[in-house]
Amino acid sequence: MCALVWALVCAITPCVAHGPGNLLVSGGFEDGDGGWDGSQPGVGIRWETVCGGEHSEIYCLDSAFRHSGLFSQRMTCHGYHYRWIEGGGYCFSVDGAGEKRHPAPTELGLQAIAQTTAPGLIRPGARYRASVWVRIRGLTDAWEWFRLGIYWLDSQGQFVSETREPETDRPNFGSHGWKQVFAEGDAPPEAAFAKVYIHHHFVHGTVWFDDASLAEIPAVQEKRAPE
């Protein structure tokens, strides 16, 4: 259903990949679904989920609630999901040895999407800001949590370090309207790629993400006094 709605709308309305300066493709979720490899209905193009495979019971492009444009990325949960995918799925995780995709069984409950930048876009030492607009409804437990962050990866795609949004007292459960969240940090010397992840751990309810962005922050040049 989600893919069909998108196809009908984009047939009459041009869908753009990203705004000026945004290093993420389809940060506004306007370019259809299929995930990073075309096998994930309901997941925005070029994004990947915390676990691979088809999980249309969780993910959908939503035209009813969006911060701007035609669609947002919606995630819905009605209890902690656990499902085995015959033929194999994967989950991605990061530890001291780097980023890994490990095979099924696939466990959901850590609802998350992530996108890695294209080659040649990240400059070591430059400062970057990730942002996303978030809306939640009907999240039930105080322990439920949200995180926006950047994994810095080297030229081989291995994990180098992580930048996270600052800890705040912003509520991550219950319901609230659209709020923008930021994570800002410097690309380490080894960085060749940035992987922006948007992660909300919840058991019951719905969350929406829209207008995700990663942009380089221009260096501030000091003004010299006239000689």
PDB file of N, CA, C and O in Angstrom, residues 177-224:
ATOM      1  N   GLY A 177       4.524  16.702  18.962  1.00  0.00           N
ATOM      2  CA  GLY A 177       4.553  17.087  17.559  1.00  0.00           C
ATOM      3  C   GLY A 177       5.967  17.136  17.025  1.00  0.00           C
ATOM      4  O   GLY A 177       6.919  16.685  17.668  1.00  0.00           O
ATOM      5  N   TRP A 178       6.134  17.702  15.846  1.00  0.00           N
ATOM      6  CA  TRP A 178       7.423  17.717  15.181  1.00  0.00           C
ATOM      7  C   TRP A 178       8.450  18.525  15.973  1.00  0.00           C
ATOM      8  O   TRP A 178       8.195  19.675  16.339  1.00  0.00           O
ATOM      9  N   LYS A 179       9.602  17.911  16.240  1.00  0.00           N
ATOM     10  CA  LYS A 179      10.718  18.574  16.906  1.00  0.00           C
ATOM     11  C   LYS A 179      12.001  18.228  16.158  1.00  0.00           C
ATOM     12  O   LYS A 179      12.197  17.083  15.744  1.00  0.00           O
ATOM     13  N   GLN A 180      12.869  19.215  16.015  1.00  0.00           N
ATOM     14  CA  GLN A 180      14.128  18.992  15.296  1.00  0.00           C
ATOM     15  C   GLN A 180      15.240  18.664  16.285  1.00  0.00           C
ATOM     16  O   GLN A 180      15.351  19.293  17.337  1.00  0.00           O
ATOM     17  N   VAL A 181      16.046  17.679  15.919  1.00  0.00           N
ATOM     18  CA  VAL A 181      17.134  17.190  16.762  1.00  0.00           C
ATOM     19  C   VAL A 181      18.434  17.284  15.970  1.00  0.00           C
ATOM     20  O   VAL A 181      18.455  17.063  14.756  1.00  0.00           O
ATOM     21  N   PHE A 182      19.548  17.596  16.671  1.00  0.00           N
ATOM     22  CA  PHE A 182      20.839  17.804  16.013  1.00  0.00           C
ATOM     23  C   PHE A 182      21.926  16.951  16.662  1.00  0.00           C
ATOM     24  O   PHE A 182      21.873  16.656  17.856  1.00  0.00           O
ATOM     25  N   ALA A 183      22.911  16.581  15.858  1.00  0.00           N
ATOM     26  CA  ALA A 183      24.167  16.004  16.344  1.00  0.00           C
ATOM     27  C   ALA A 183      25.282  16.642  15.532  1.00  0.00           C
ATOM     28  O   ALA A 183      25.220  16.676  14.296  1.00  0.00           O
ATOM     29  N   GLU A 184      26.310  17.150  16.208  1.00  0.00           N
ATOM     30  CA  GLU A 184      27.346  17.916  15.522  1.00  0.00           C
ATOM     31  C   GLU A 184      28.724  17.481  15.996  1.00  0.00           C
ATOM     32  O   GLU A 184      28.949  17.307  17.197  1.00  0.00           O
ATOM     33  N   GLY A 185      29.648  17.281  15.060  1.00  0.00           N
ATOM     34  CA  GLY A 185      30.994  16.889  15.441  1.00  0.00           C
ATOM     35  C   GLY A 185      31.964  16.988  14.278  1.00  0.00           C
ATOM     36  O   GLY A 185      31.572  17.181  13.116  1.00  0.00           O
ATOM     37  N   ASP A 186      33.249  16.841  14.590  1.00  0.00           N
ATOM     38  CA  ASP A 186      34.318  16.904  13.590  1.00  0.00           C
ATOM     39  C   ASP A 186      34.613  15.518  13.042  1.00  0.00           C
ATOM     40  O   ASP A 186      34.685  14.541  13.808  1.00  0.00           O
ATOM     41  N   ALA A 187      34.806  15.426  11.745  1.00  0.00           N
ATOM     42  CA  ALA A 187      35.225  14.163  11.142  1.00  0.00           C
ATOM     43  C   ALA A 187      36.653  13.856  11.568  1.00  0.00           C
ATOM     44  O   ALA A 187      37.544  14.694  11.397  1.00  0.00           O
ATOM     45  N   PRO A 188      36.913  12.668  12.131  1.00  0.00           N
ATOM     46  CA  PRO A 188      38.276  12.340  12.560  1.00  0.00           C
ATOM     47  C   PRO A 188      39.215  12.190  11.367  1.00  0.00           C
ATOM     48  O   PRO A 188      38.770  12.064  10.217  1.00  0.00           O
ATOM     49  N   PRO A 189      40.524  12.202  11.611  1.00  0.00           N
ATOM     50  CA  PRO A 189      41.492  12.131  10.503  1.00  0.00           C
ATOM     51  C   PRO A 189      41.316  10.915   9.602  1.00  0.00           C
ATOM     52  O   PRO A 189      41.609  10.991   8.403  1.00  0.00           O
ATOM     53  N   GLU A 190      40.844   9.801  10.167  1.00  0.00           N
ATOM     54  CA  GLU A 190      40.706   8.578   9.359  1.00  0.00           C
ATOM     55  C   GLU A 190      39.391   8.519   8.583  1.00  0.00           C
ATOM     56  O   GLU A 190      39.182   7.600   7.784  1.00  0.00           O
ATOM     57  N   ALA A 191      38.486   9.465   8.810  1.00  0.00           N
ATOM     58  CA  ALA A 191      37.134   9.361   8.266  1.00  0.00           C
ATOM     59  C   ALA A 191      37.119   9.520   6.750  1.00  0.00           C
ATOM     60  O   ALA A 191      37.720  10.436   6.200  1.00  0.00           O
ATOM     61  N   ALA A 192      36.425   8.578   6.086  1.00  0.00           N
ATOM     62  CA  ALA A 192      36.172   8.676   4.651  1.00  0.00           C
ATOM     63  C   ALA A 192      34.676   8.701   4.354  1.00  0.00           C
ATOM     64  O   ALA A 192      34.265   9.183   3.299  1.00  0.00           O
ATOM     65  N   PHE A 193      33.884   8.163   5.284  1.00  0.00           N
ATOM     66  CA  PHE A 193      32.437   8.117   5.141  1.00  0.00           C
ATOM     67  C   PHE A 193      31.791   8.501   6.468  1.00  0.00           C
ATOM     68  O   PHE A 193      32.389   8.341   7.540  1.00  0.00           O
ATOM     69  N   ALA A 194      30.560   8.967   6.378  1.00  0.00           N
ATOM     70  CA  ALA A 194      29.732   9.193   7.563  1.00  0.00           C
ATOM     71  C   ALA A 194      28.467   8.375   7.403  1.00  0.00           C
ATOM     72  O   ALA A 194      27.847   8.367   6.327  1.00  0.00           O
ATOM     73  N   LYS A 195      28.097   7.673   8.462  1.00  0.00           N
ATOM     74  CA  LYS A 195      26.842   6.913   8.455  1.00  0.00           C
ATOM     75  C   LYS A 195      25.912   7.538   9.483  1.00  0.00           C
ATOM     76  O   LYS A 195      26.156   7.458  10.686  1.00  0.00           O
ATOM     77  N   VAL A 196      24.871   8.203   9.014  1.00  0.00           N
ATOM     78  CA  VAL A 196      23.899   8.847   9.901  1.00  0.00           C
ATOM     79  C   VAL A 196      22.856   7.814  10.293  1.00  0.00           C
ATOM     80  O   VAL A 196      22.268   7.152   9.429  1.00  0.00           O
ATOM     81  N   TYR A 197      22.640   7.657  11.594  1.00  0.00           N
ATOM     82  CA  TYR A 197      21.613   6.724  12.053  1.00  0.00           C
ATOM     83  C   TYR A 197      20.580   7.447  12.891  1.00  0.00           C
ATOM     84  O   TYR A 197      20.873   8.387  13.625  1.00  0.00           O
ATOM     85  N   ILE A 198      19.328   7.013  12.729  1.00  0.00           N
ATOM     86  CA  ILE A 198      18.168   7.586  13.411  1.00  0.00           C
ATOM     87  C   ILE A 198      17.465   6.423  14.104  1.00  0.00           C
ATOM     88  O   ILE A 198      16.970   5.519  13.447  1.00  0.00           O
ATOM     89  N   HIS A 199      17.418   6.462  15.406  1.00  0.00           N
ATOM     90  CA  HIS A 199      17.126   5.258  16.184  1.00  0.00           C
ATOM     91  C   HIS A 199      16.152   5.594  17.302  1.00  0.00           C
ATOM     92  O   HIS A 199      16.416   6.476  18.109  1.00  0.00           O
ATOM     93  N   HIS A 200      15.010   4.920  17.334  1.00  0.00           N
ATOM     94  CA  HIS A 200      14.070   5.082  18.440  1.00  0.00           C
ATOM     95  C   HIS A 200      13.679   3.703  18.947  1.00  0.00           C
ATOM     96  O   HIS A 200      13.058   2.928  18.237  1.00  0.00           O
ATOM     97  N   HIS A 201      14.047   3.400  20.155  1.00  0.00           N
ATOM     98  CA  HIS A 201      13.759   2.112  20.787  1.00  0.00           C
ATOM     99  C   HIS A 201      12.428   2.232  21.511  1.00  0.00           C
ATOM    100  O   HIS A 201      12.323   2.941  22.506  1.00  0.00           O
ATOM    101  N   PHE A 202      11.413   1.557  20.999  1.00  0.00           N
ATOM    102  CA  PHE A 202      10.092   1.616  21.617  1.00  0.00           C
ATOM    103  C   PHE A 202       9.350   0.309  21.372  1.00  0.00           C
ATOM    104  O   PHE A 202       9.695  -0.467  20.487  1.00  0.00           O
ATOM    105  N   VAL A 203       8.311   0.076  22.166  1.00  0.00           N
ATOM    106  CA  VAL A 203       7.583  -1.188  22.111  1.00  0.00           C
ATOM    107  C   VAL A 203       6.170  -1.012  21.575  1.00  0.00           C
ATOM    108  O   VAL A 203       5.671  -1.869  20.851  1.00  0.00           O
ATOM    109  N   HIS A 204       5.503   0.065  21.930  1.00  0.00           N
ATOM    110  CA  HIS A 204       4.158   0.326  21.435  1.00  0.00           C
ATOM    111  C   HIS A 204       4.071   1.775  20.985  1.00  0.00           C
ATOM    112  O   HIS A 204       4.559   2.670  21.685  1.00  0.00           O
ATOM    113  N   GLY A 205       3.434   2.012  19.846  1.00  0.00           N
ATOM    114  CA  GLY A 205       3.233   3.378  19.380  1.00  0.00           C
ATOM    115  C   GLY A 205       3.766   3.584  17.979  1.00  0.00           C
ATOM    116  O   GLY A 205       4.044   2.629  17.246  1.00  0.00           O
ATOM    117  N   THR A 206       3.908   4.854  17.611  1.00  0.00           N
ATOM    118  CA  THR A 206       4.327   5.229  16.263  1.00  0.00           C
ATOM    119  C   THR A 206       5.287   6.405  16.341  1.00  0.00           C
ATOM    120  O   THR A 206       5.090   7.322  17.143  1.00  0.00           O
ATOM    121  N   VAL A 207       6.325   6.367  15.517  1.00  0.00           N
ATOM    122  CA  VAL A 207       7.237   7.505  15.383  1.00  0.00           C
ATOM    123  C   VAL A 207       7.352   7.846  13.898  1.00  0.00           C
ATOM    124  O   VAL A 207       7.188   6.982  13.034  1.00  0.00           O
ATOM    125  N   TRP A 208       7.601   9.117  13.645  1.00  0.00           N
ATOM    126  CA  TRP A 208       7.813   9.605  12.286  1.00  0.00           C
ATOM    127  C   TRP A 208       9.131  10.369  12.233  1.00  0.00           C
ATOM    128  O   TRP A 208       9.479  11.104  13.175  1.00  0.00           O
ATOM    129  N   PHE A 209       9.861  10.219  11.128  1.00  0.00           N
ATOM    130  CA  PHE A 209      11.074  10.991  10.864  1.00  0.00           C
ATOM    131  C   PHE A 209      10.904  11.696   9.526  1.00  0.00           C
ATOM    132  O   PHE A 209      10.317  11.141   8.595  1.00  0.00           O
ATOM    133  N   ASP A 210      11.442  12.909   9.420  1.00  0.00           N
ATOM    134  CA  ASP A 210      11.365  13.622   8.148  1.00  0.00           C
ATOM    135  C   ASP A 210      12.508  14.632   8.065  1.00  0.00           C
ATOM    136  O   ASP A 210      13.094  15.024   9.081  1.00  0.00           O
ATOM    137  N   ASP A 211      12.810  15.018   6.833  1.00  0.00           N
ATOM    138  CA  ASP A 211      13.790  16.063   6.548  1.00  0.00           C
ATOM    139  C   ASP A 211      15.113  15.826   7.266  1.00  0.00           C
ATOM    140  O   ASP A 211      15.638  16.708   7.953  1.00  0.00           O
ATOM    141  N   ALA A 212      15.640  14.618   7.094  1.00  0.00           N
ATOM    142  CA  ALA A 212      16.958  14.289   7.642  1.00  0.00           C
ATOM    143  C   ALA A 212      18.038  14.946   6.802  1.00  0.00           C
ATOM    144  O   ALA A 212      17.922  15.048   5.569  1.00  0.00           O
ATOM    145  N   SER A 213      19.104  15.385   7.458  1.00  0.00           N
ATOM    146  CA  SER A 213      20.154  16.102   6.741  1.00  0.00           C
ATOM    147  C   SER A 213      21.513  15.832   7.373  1.00  0.00           C
ATOM    148  O   SER A 213      21.616  15.599   8.575  1.00  0.00           O
ATOM    149  N   LEU A 214      22.534  15.860   6.539  1.00  0.00           N
ATOM    150  CA  LEU A 214      23.917  15.908   6.992  1.00  0.00           C
ATOM    151  C   LEU A 214      24.608  16.955   6.142  1.00  0.00           C
ATOM    152  O   LEU A 214      24.593  16.878   4.903  1.00  0.00           O
ATOM    153  N   ALA A 215      25.206  17.957   6.788  1.00  0.00           N
ATOM    154  CA  ALA A 215      25.822  19.041   6.038  1.00  0.00           C
ATOM    155  C   ALA A 215      27.118  19.464   6.703  1.00  0.00           C
ATOM    156  O   ALA A 215      27.247  19.419   7.938  1.00  0.00           O
ATOM    157  N   GLU A 216      28.078  19.858   5.879  1.00  0.00           N
ATOM    158  CA  GLU A 216      29.323  20.408   6.405  1.00  0.00           C
ATOM    159  C   GLU A 216      29.080  21.833   6.885  1.00  0.00           C
ATOM    160  O   GLU A 216      28.388  22.616   6.220  1.00  0.00           O
ATOM    161  N   ILE A 217      29.632  22.166   8.049  1.00  0.00           N
ATOM    162  CA  ILE A 217      29.513  23.505   8.599  1.00  0.00           C
ATOM    163  C   ILE A 217      30.730  24.303   8.152  1.00  0.00           C
ATOM    164  O   ILE A 217      31.866  23.938   8.475  1.00  0.00           O
ATOM    165  N   PRO A 218      30.530  25.382   7.408  1.00  0.00           N
ATOM    166  CA  PRO A 218      31.686  26.161   6.940  1.00  0.00           C
ATOM    167  C   PRO A 218      32.510  26.689   8.108  1.00  0.00           C
ATOM    168  O   PRO A 218      31.970  27.094   9.143  1.00  0.00           O
ATOM    169  N   ALA A 219      33.819  26.667   7.963  1.00  0.00           N
ATOM    170  CA  ALA A 219      34.699  27.195   9.002  1.00  0.00           C
ATOM    171  C   ALA A 219      34.518  28.706   9.101  1.00  0.00           C
ATOM    172  O   ALA A 219      34.360  29.392   8.094  1.00  0.00           O
ATOM    173  N   VAL A 220      34.549  29.214  10.329  1.00  0.00           N
ATOM    174  CA  VAL A 220      34.401  30.645  10.557  1.00  0.00           C
ATOM    175  C   VAL A 220      35.762  31.292  10.376  1.00  0.00           C
ATOM    176  O   VAL A 220      36.737  30.934  11.054  1.00  0.00           O
ATOM    177  N   GLN A 221      35.850  32.224   9.465  1.00  0.00           N
ATOM    178  CA  GLN A 221      37.121  32.907   9.202  1.00  0.00           C
ATOM    179  C   GLN A 221      37.210  34.162  10.054  1.00  0.00           C
ATOM    180  O   GLN A 221      36.290  34.973  10.124  1.00  0.00           O
ATOM    181  N   GLU A 222      38.340  34.299  10.747  1.00  0.00           N
ATOM    182  CA  GLU A 222      38.523  35.478  11.580  1.00  0.00           C
ATOM    183  C   GLU A 222      38.764  36.711  10.710  1.00  0.00           C
ATOM    184  O   GLU A 222      39.480  36.669   9.714  1.00  0.00           O
ATOM    185  N   LYS A 223      38.109  37.800  11.097  1.00  0.00           N
ATOM    186  CA  LYS A 223      38.287  39.048  10.367  1.00  0.00           C
ATOM    187  C   LYS A 223      39.575  39.760  10.852  1.00  0.00           C
ATOM    188  O   LYS A 223      39.798  39.881  12.051  1.00  0.00           O
ATOM    189  N   ARG A 224      40.389  40.129   9.899  1.00  0.00           N
ATOM    190  CA  ARG A 224      41.636  40.813  10.212  1.00  0.00           C
ATOM    191  C   ARG A 224      41.413  42.316  10.238  1.00  0.00           C
ATOM    192  O   ARG A 224      40.736  42.889   9.392  1.00  0.00           O
TER     193      ARG A 224
END
